[in-house]
């Protein structure tokens, strides 16, 4: 499985490395909502969470599906606005201005991206105009909880109002914690972008990709970049709808996630982590290890783990994402649960399942990096 980027005919000068404050804010919010994904950030997430104003923390919960289980493309608006530079801006305010230029159709589809991850590369009807797409979005939001359902209803019924609300939320995050964080990490990201630009210029694309991530490669003809991920997708860096270009954006908060924006009609973006910290391992019994390795040996259970590592999912949601029946999903979940790799909790009438990342981390960093990439 992989995501491919068609770069045939793309001039090397159209490949850019640049930090993005808005994309990094997304990753920071993700780290706050999923601290188990990022043990190396434990001190930052604990201190930031403790200092958050309760009102701001509650507002973040309303929209957290945009950064908790998936990473909404609205945090890279520079890639989706036709006629723009196609590159991140220098400040969060400037990037929020670009976000304001996204039309409602693109904004709402991207904001509700978690509702149709299985169809991400194909595009979906607009939930603003298509009743079936609207119903699907609301059903998915309901499984997340009443706050998420309320937010989705507001987004579909009053996108302009929610967009104002969303901008204010992100501005308040900047004031509360992100401005100081960005001031501290931006120089390192800019230095990394300059370094990789020089590597690209003097040593070529294969060398630059190798420095970005071992999960990236390019074919001998320099026509296709492949990202080794547990998802299938394809995009092009020469789409006339958005203009030719490919952007690499560094992140201090991203590991182990290597993200590839490959939505139809958007410029491709590779969001790559700086540094690869190792999770702390703890000893366990040989019998338990054997049970867990056997549970993870099945390719479909590996696919399920990819989703379950990101957020809680219901059986029906997993069936839709993986293209199998709900009874088949239940059988695979039972195996994972017996191996001690799964948590299950109830959210109203829904039973939600999620991978125990602490248990998975004890198996090995390669596995956890692979499923979260």
Tab-separated table of C-alpha atoms in Angstrom:
chain	number	residue	atom	x	y	z
A	1	UNK	CA	0.000	0.000	0.000
A	2	UNK	CA	1.196	3.501	-0.754
A	3	UNK	CA	0.321	7.020	-1.795
A	4	UNK	CA	1.825	8.089	-5.121
A	5	UNK	CA	2.445	11.604	-6.433
A	6	UNK	CA	2.766	12.033	-10.190
A	7	UNK	CA	5.593	14.516	-10.834
A	8	UNK	CA	6.125	13.803	-14.551
A	9	UNK	CA	7.141	17.052	-16.234
A	10	UNK	CA	7.308	18.974	-12.943
A	11	UNK	CA	10.298	21.360	-12.938
A	12	UNK	CA	12.534	20.888	-9.920
A	13	UNK	CA	12.026	24.554	-9.124
A	14	UNK	CA	8.347	23.832	-8.390
A	15	UNK	CA	9.302	21.557	-5.467
A	16	UNK	CA	9.429	23.597	-2.269
A	17	UNK	CA	10.281	23.155	1.412
A	18	UNK	CA	8.573	25.589	3.764
A	19	UNK	CA	7.222	25.693	7.346
A	20	UNK	CA	3.517	26.322	7.895
A	21	UNK	CA	2.314	27.795	11.205
A	22	UNK	CA	-1.290	26.717	10.569
A	23	UNK	CA	-0.303	23.134	9.719
A	24	UNK	CA	1.858	23.043	12.850
A	25	UNK	CA	-1.019	24.327	14.978
A	26	UNK	CA	-3.050	21.368	13.670
A	27	UNK	CA	-0.326	18.966	14.799
A	28	UNK	CA	-0.060	20.697	18.177
A	29	UNK	CA	-3.820	20.318	18.691
A	30	UNK	CA	-3.526	16.670	17.690
A	31	UNK	CA	-0.767	16.114	20.249
A	32	UNK	CA	-2.963	17.684	22.934
A	33	UNK	CA	-5.917	15.465	22.014
A	34	UNK	CA	-3.874	12.266	21.509
A	35	UNK	CA	-0.905	12.451	23.910
A	36	UNK	CA	-0.433	8.667	23.705
A	37	UNK	CA	0.643	9.098	20.068
A	38	UNK	CA	3.453	11.400	21.142
A	39	UNK	CA	5.192	10.234	24.350
A	40	UNK	CA	8.216	12.431	23.614
A	41	UNK	CA	5.931	15.488	23.926
A	42	UNK	CA	4.533	14.447	27.317
A	43	UNK	CA	5.969	17.429	29.194
A	44	UNK	CA	4.656	19.931	26.652
A	45	UNK	CA	1.187	18.371	26.373
A	46	UNK	CA	0.801	18.088	30.160
A	47	UNK	CA	1.906	21.670	30.825
A	48	UNK	CA	-0.158	23.123	27.961
A	49	UNK	CA	-3.285	21.182	28.900
A	50	UNK	CA	-2.986	22.231	32.543
A	51	UNK	CA	-2.689	25.904	31.558
A	52	UNK	CA	-5.600	25.924	29.075
A	53	UNK	CA	-8.552	28.113	29.937
A	54	UNK	CA	-11.534	25.764	30.588
A	55	UNK	CA	-13.667	27.662	28.101
A	56	UNK	CA	-11.077	27.271	25.350
A	57	UNK	CA	-10.641	23.596	26.211
A	58	UNK	CA	-14.400	23.047	25.847
A	59	UNK	CA	-14.469	24.822	22.490
A	60	UNK	CA	-11.612	22.651	21.242
A	61	UNK	CA	-13.627	19.535	22.067
A	62	UNK	CA	-16.418	20.627	19.729
A	63	UNK	CA	-14.247	20.493	16.619
A	64	UNK	CA	-11.560	18.024	17.653
A	65	UNK	CA	-12.407	15.482	14.939
A	66	UNK	CA	-10.586	17.818	12.530
A	67	UNK	CA	-7.267	16.997	14.206
A	68	UNK	CA	-7.849	14.076	16.594
A	69	UNK	CA	-8.444	11.059	14.330
A	70	UNK	CA	-7.485	12.603	10.982
A	71	UNK	CA	-5.837	15.823	9.894
A	72	UNK	CA	-8.249	18.084	8.065
A	73	UNK	CA	-6.962	19.690	4.883
A	74	UNK	CA	-8.323	23.051	6.053
A	75	UNK	CA	-5.040	23.412	7.947
A	76	UNK	CA	-3.190	23.599	4.610
A	77	UNK	CA	-5.416	26.065	2.738
A	78	UNK	CA	-2.509	27.263	0.607
A	79	UNK	CA	-2.808	23.924	-1.227
A	80	UNK	CA	-6.496	24.358	-2.033
A	81	UNK	CA	-6.967	27.953	-3.157
A	82	UNK	CA	-6.735	28.328	-6.946
A	83	UNK	CA	-4.654	31.255	-8.098
A	84	UNK	CA	-2.640	31.535	-4.902
A	85	UNK	CA	1.089	31.106	-4.362
A	86	UNK	CA	0.622	27.456	-3.425
A	87	UNK	CA	3.011	27.978	-0.491
A	88	UNK	CA	2.497	28.466	3.251
A	89	UNK	CA	2.514	32.010	4.620
A	90	UNK	CA	4.957	33.294	7.218
A	91	UNK	CA	2.440	33.961	9.998
A	92	UNK	CA	-0.654	32.280	11.359
A	93	UNK	CA	-2.744	35.391	10.643
A	94	UNK	CA	-1.712	35.334	6.986
A	95	UNK	CA	-2.537	31.634	6.680
A	96	UNK	CA	-5.933	32.230	8.284
A	97	UNK	CA	-6.520	34.898	5.635
A	98	UNK	CA	-5.817	32.239	2.993
A	99	UNK	CA	-8.211	29.880	4.785
A	100	UNK	CA	-10.899	32.566	4.524
A	101	UNK	CA	-10.472	32.404	0.741
A	102	UNK	CA	-11.488	28.726	0.556
A	103	UNK	CA	-15.047	28.494	-0.758
A	104	UNK	CA	-17.688	26.925	1.486
A	105	UNK	CA	-17.812	23.698	-0.538
A	106	UNK	CA	-14.097	22.994	-0.043
A	107	UNK	CA	-14.111	24.165	3.547
A	108	UNK	CA	-17.018	21.945	4.611
A	109	UNK	CA	-15.766	18.864	2.752
A	110	UNK	CA	-12.323	19.266	4.285
A	111	UNK	CA	-13.691	19.974	7.766
A	112	UNK	CA	-15.790	16.787	7.625
A	113	UNK	CA	-13.016	14.736	6.003
A	114	UNK	CA	-13.233	12.097	8.758
A	115	UNK	CA	-16.709	11.153	7.509
A	116	UNK	CA	-15.485	9.651	4.226
A	117	UNK	CA	-11.864	8.635	4.640
A	118	UNK	CA	-12.475	5.570	2.455
A	119	UNK	CA	-13.485	7.906	-0.390
A	120	UNK	CA	-10.861	10.586	0.257
A	121	UNK	CA	-9.030	10.075	-3.027
A	122	UNK	CA	-12.232	9.943	-5.067
A	123	UNK	CA	-14.055	13.001	-3.821
A	124	UNK	CA	-17.625	12.978	-2.502
A	125	UNK	CA	-20.823	14.913	-3.189
A	126	UNK	CA	-21.156	18.098	-1.197
A	127	UNK	CA	-22.958	17.575	2.115
A	128	UNK	CA	-24.224	21.130	1.698
A	129	UNK	CA	-26.387	20.078	-1.252
A	130	UNK	CA	-26.527	16.264	-1.292
A	131	UNK	CA	-28.957	14.745	1.276
A	132	UNK	CA	-27.162	11.372	1.415
A	133	UNK	CA	-23.776	12.991	2.011
A	134	UNK	CA	-25.318	15.173	4.726
A	135	UNK	CA	-26.923	12.173	6.424
A	136	UNK	CA	-23.663	10.240	6.343
A	137	UNK	CA	-21.744	13.153	7.852
A	138	UNK	CA	-24.235	13.553	10.675
A	139	UNK	CA	-24.334	9.815	11.410
A	140	UNK	CA	-20.549	9.737	11.699
A	141	UNK	CA	-20.570	12.820	13.930
A	142	UNK	CA	-23.236	11.265	16.163
A	143	UNK	CA	-20.965	8.288	16.799
A	144	UNK	CA	-18.296	10.720	18.044
A	145	UNK	CA	-20.590	12.365	20.596
A	146	UNK	CA	-23.245	15.056	21.068
A	147	UNK	CA	-20.789	17.961	20.869
A	148	UNK	CA	-19.433	16.766	17.543
A	149	UNK	CA	-22.939	16.222	16.214
A	150	UNK	CA	-23.968	19.724	17.247
A	151	UNK	CA	-20.870	21.208	15.603
A	152	UNK	CA	-21.505	19.293	12.364
A	153	UNK	CA	-25.116	20.483	12.257
A	154	UNK	CA	-23.982	24.076	12.727
A	155	UNK	CA	-21.326	23.654	10.038
A	156	UNK	CA	-23.835	22.324	7.495
A	157	UNK	CA	-26.571	24.824	8.326
A	158	UNK	CA	-24.414	27.919	8.827
A	159	UNK	CA	-20.943	27.436	7.292
A	160	UNK	CA	-20.219	31.184	7.322
A	161	UNK	CA	-20.934	31.436	11.038
A	162	UNK	CA	-18.823	28.398	11.865
A	163	UNK	CA	-15.938	29.730	9.812
A	164	UNK	CA	-15.926	32.913	11.896
A	165	UNK	CA	-16.105	30.771	15.046
A	166	UNK	CA	-13.267	28.574	13.793
A	167	UNK	CA	-10.952	31.476	13.020
A	168	UNK	CA	-11.534	32.940	16.473
A	169	UNK	CA	-10.813	29.554	18.039
A	170	UNK	CA	-7.469	29.260	16.251
A	171	UNK	CA	-6.578	32.864	17.090
A	172	UNK	CA	-7.307	32.144	20.746
A	173	UNK	CA	-5.054	29.072	20.559
A	174	UNK	CA	-2.291	31.273	19.220
A	175	UNK	CA	-2.698	33.687	22.104
A	176	UNK	CA	-2.992	30.949	24.735
A	177	UNK	CA	-0.028	28.765	23.801
A	178	UNK	CA	0.904	28.560	20.139
A	179	UNK	CA	2.582	31.934	19.606
A	180	UNK	CA	5.284	31.114	22.134
A	181	UNK	CA	5.611	27.557	20.812
A	182	UNK	CA	5.951	28.743	17.213
A	183	UNK	CA	8.495	31.405	18.208
A	184	UNK	CA	10.603	28.645	19.706
A	185	UNK	CA	10.405	26.038	16.927
A	186	UNK	CA	10.071	28.106	13.726
A	187	UNK	CA	13.805	28.899	13.379
A	188	UNK	CA	14.651	25.192	13.396
A	189	UNK	CA	11.957	24.403	10.832
A	190	UNK	CA	13.139	27.213	8.550
A	191	UNK	CA	16.718	25.980	8.846
A	192	UNK	CA	15.612	22.453	7.957
A	193	UNK	CA	13.661	23.741	4.949
A	194	UNK	CA	16.696	25.688	3.726
A	195	UNK	CA	18.945	22.667	4.176
A	196	UNK	CA	16.668	20.335	2.236
A	197	UNK	CA	16.261	22.942	-0.498
A	198	UNK	CA	20.039	22.972	-0.884
A	199	UNK	CA	20.176	19.173	-0.937
A	200	UNK	CA	17.514	19.154	-3.674
A	201	UNK	CA	19.407	21.763	-5.676
A	202	UNK	CA	22.857	20.199	-5.422
A	203	UNK	CA	22.218	16.457	-4.981
A	204	UNK	CA	18.846	15.929	-6.605
A	205	UNK	CA	15.411	14.664	-5.625
A	206	UNK	CA	16.352	11.128	-4.438
A	207	UNK	CA	18.831	12.556	-1.926
A	208	UNK	CA	16.335	15.154	-0.703
A	209	UNK	CA	13.599	12.529	-0.243
A	210	UNK	CA	15.994	10.302	1.684
A	211	UNK	CA	16.612	13.146	4.122
A	212	UNK	CA	12.882	13.794	4.500
A	213	UNK	CA	11.874	10.206	5.328
A	214	UNK	CA	12.900	6.630	4.632
A	215	UNK	CA	9.242	6.062	3.678
A	216	UNK	CA	9.631	8.226	0.546
A	217	UNK	CA	11.166	7.181	-2.768
A	218	UNK	CA	11.162	8.187	-6.431
A	219	UNK	CA	11.344	5.980	-9.506
A	220	UNK	CA	14.346	6.009	-11.834
A	221	UNK	CA	12.520	8.144	-14.385
A	222	UNK	CA	11.742	10.789	-11.742
A	223	UNK	CA	8.045	10.613	-12.640
A	224	UNK	CA	6.481	9.248	-9.442
A	225	UNK	CA	7.121	9.792	-5.737
A	226	UNK	CA	5.885	6.953	-3.531
A	227	UNK	CA	5.057	7.292	0.159
A	228	UNK	CA	5.028	3.972	1.984
A	229	UNK	CA	1.826	4.221	4.015
A	230	UNK	CA	-0.942	1.843	5.070
A	231	UNK	CA	-3.385	3.502	2.695
A	232	UNK	CA	-3.788	3.630	-1.061
A	233	UNK	CA	-3.992	6.935	-2.881
A	234	UNK	CA	-2.729	8.913	-5.815
A	235	UNK	CA	-2.435	12.539	-6.803
A	236	UNK	CA	-0.605	14.763	-9.264
A	237	UNK	CA	1.671	17.745	-8.802
A	238	UNK	CA	0.668	19.158	-12.195
A	239	UNK	CA	-3.106	19.603	-11.817
A	240	UNK	CA	-4.120	22.655	-13.908
A	241	UNK	CA	-6.992	23.376	-11.492
A	242	UNK	CA	-4.575	24.402	-8.748
A	243	UNK	CA	-1.264	24.934	-10.544
A	244	UNK	CA	1.871	22.816	-10.680
A	245	UNK	CA	3.824	22.306	-7.498
A	246	UNK	CA	4.735	20.028	-4.606
A	247	UNK	CA	5.301	21.303	-1.073
A	248	UNK	CA	7.179	19.661	1.805
A	249	UNK	CA	6.267	21.032	5.238
A	250	UNK	CA	8.297	20.139	8.372
A	251	UNK	CA	6.717	19.548	11.786
A	252	UNK	CA	8.119	19.247	15.294
A	253	UNK	CA	4.890	17.699	16.567
A	254	UNK	CA	4.302	15.160	13.835
A	255	UNK	CA	6.297	12.026	14.583
A	256	UNK	CA	5.389	9.263	13.801
A	257	UNK	CA	2.895	10.700	11.298
A	258	UNK	CA	4.045	11.268	7.739
A	259	UNK	CA	1.087	12.971	6.074
A	260	UNK	CA	0.412	13.261	2.358
A	261	UNK	CA	-2.347	15.628	1.251
A	262	UNK	CA	-3.705	13.986	-1.893
A	263	UNK	CA	-7.264	15.288	-2.184
A	264	UNK	CA	-8.580	15.800	-5.733
A	265	UNK	CA	-8.106	19.376	-6.875
A	266	UNK	CA	-5.592	20.215	-4.125
A	267	UNK	CA	-1.842	20.662	-4.540
A	268	UNK	CA	-0.019	17.698	-2.980
A	269	UNK	CA	1.723	18.364	0.331
A	270	UNK	CA	4.047	16.096	2.309
A	271	UNK	CA	4.014	16.956	6.026
A	272	UNK	CA	7.116	15.307	7.462
A	273	UNK	CA	8.312	14.965	11.068
A	274	UNK	CA	11.619	16.257	12.355
A	275	UNK	CA	13.317	13.644	14.545
A	276	UNK	CA	12.242	10.098	15.337
A	277	UNK	CA	12.101	9.500	19.115
A	278	UNK	CA	11.892	5.936	20.326
A	279	UNK	CA	9.066	4.869	22.663
A	280	UNK	CA	10.045	3.357	25.969
A	281	UNK	CA	9.741	-0.428	25.959
A	282	UNK	CA	8.747	-2.599	28.895
A	283	UNK	CA	9.229	-6.327	29.336
A	284	UNK	CA	6.267	-8.677	28.917
A	285	UNK	CA	5.628	-12.416	28.945
A	286	UNK	CA	6.625	-14.501	25.930
A	287	UNK	CA	3.102	-15.964	25.797
A	288	UNK	CA	1.505	-12.518	25.637
A	289	UNK	CA	3.983	-11.393	22.996
A	290	UNK	CA	3.197	-14.468	20.882
A	291	UNK	CA	-0.549	-13.832	21.169
A	292	UNK	CA	-0.095	-10.232	20.103
A	293	UNK	CA	2.171	-11.041	17.187
A	294	UNK	CA	-0.296	-13.645	15.927
A	295	UNK	CA	-3.133	-11.126	16.241
A	296	UNK	CA	-1.214	-8.569	14.206
A	297	UNK	CA	-0.042	-11.007	11.539
A	298	UNK	CA	-3.335	-10.793	9.623
A	299	UNK	CA	-3.304	-8.015	6.949
A	300	UNK	CA	-6.895	-6.984	7.646
A	301	UNK	CA	-6.177	-6.599	11.345
A	302	UNK	CA	-3.217	-4.429	10.391
A	303	UNK	CA	-5.615	-2.265	8.384
A	304	UNK	CA	-8.007	-2.070	11.326
A	305	UNK	CA	-5.134	-1.080	13.603
A	306	UNK	CA	-4.329	1.838	11.335
A	307	UNK	CA	-7.767	3.331	11.989
A	308	UNK	CA	-8.009	2.260	15.619
A	309	UNK	CA	-4.663	3.869	16.427
A	310	UNK	CA	-6.021	7.272	15.469
A	311	UNK	CA	-9.387	7.411	17.208
A	312	UNK	CA	-12.287	5.341	18.552
A	313	UNK	CA	-14.369	3.709	15.804
A	314	UNK	CA	-17.608	1.778	15.781
A	315	UNK	CA	-17.876	-1.590	14.062
A	316	UNK	CA	-19.998	-0.167	11.256
A	317	UNK	CA	-17.518	2.668	10.635
A	318	UNK	CA	-14.643	0.197	10.405
A	319	UNK	CA	-16.642	-1.958	8.006
A	320	UNK	CA	-17.183	1.044	5.718
A	321	UNK	CA	-13.521	2.110	5.842
A	322	UNK	CA	-12.116	-1.375	5.216
A	323	UNK	CA	-14.759	-2.604	2.770
A	324	UNK	CA	-15.772	-5.715	4.736
A	325	UNK	CA	-18.904	-6.708	6.642
A	326	UNK	CA	-19.619	-5.740	10.247
A	327	UNK	CA	-19.515	-9.424	11.416
A	328	UNK	CA	-16.062	-9.786	9.854
A	329	UNK	CA	-14.902	-6.660	11.675
A	330	UNK	CA	-16.268	-8.040	14.950
A	331	UNK	CA	-14.314	-11.282	14.537
A	332	UNK	CA	-11.063	-9.391	13.942
A	333	UNK	CA	-11.727	-7.066	16.876
A	334	UNK	CA	-12.293	-10.076	19.116
A	335	UNK	CA	-8.820	-11.389	18.262
A	336	UNK	CA	-7.236	-8.017	18.989
A	337	UNK	CA	-9.121	-7.738	22.258
A	338	UNK	CA	-8.020	-11.185	23.441
A	339	UNK	CA	-4.439	-10.097	22.749
A	340	UNK	CA	-4.913	-7.113	25.053
A	341	UNK	CA	-4.490	-4.582	22.246
A	342	UNK	CA	-7.934	-3.002	22.274
A	343	UNK	CA	-10.099	-0.798	24.489
A	344	UNK	CA	-13.886	-0.656	24.089
A	345	UNK	CA	-16.208	1.937	25.601
A	346	UNK	CA	-19.796	2.984	25.059
A	347	UNK	CA	-20.815	6.380	23.651
A	348	UNK	CA	-24.595	6.449	23.928
A	349	UNK	CA	-25.901	3.659	21.696
A	350	UNK	CA	-22.510	3.193	20.044
A	351	UNK	CA	-19.695	0.864	21.102
A	352	UNK	CA	-16.379	2.468	20.217
A	353	UNK	CA	-13.099	0.579	19.899
A	354	UNK	CA	-9.569	1.977	20.032
A	355	UNK	CA	-6.066	0.539	19.927
A	356	UNK	CA	-4.086	0.492	23.173
A	357	UNK	CA	-1.044	2.413	21.982
A	358	UNK	CA	0.892	1.786	25.176
A	359	UNK	CA	0.596	-1.968	24.612
A	360	UNK	CA	1.463	-1.633	20.926
A	361	UNK	CA	4.490	0.531	21.702
A	362	UNK	CA	5.939	-2.287	23.793
A	363	UNK	CA	5.946	-4.514	20.698
A	364	UNK	CA	8.255	-2.192	18.796
A	365	UNK	CA	8.694	1.281	17.370
A	366	UNK	CA	8.695	0.083	13.745
A	367	UNK	CA	5.145	-1.224	14.060
A	368	UNK	CA	3.726	1.839	15.768
A	369	UNK	CA	5.454	4.157	13.312
A	370	UNK	CA	4.110	2.121	10.399
A	371	UNK	CA	0.463	2.206	11.445
A	372	UNK	CA	0.535	5.874	12.444
A	373	UNK	CA	2.498	7.057	9.419
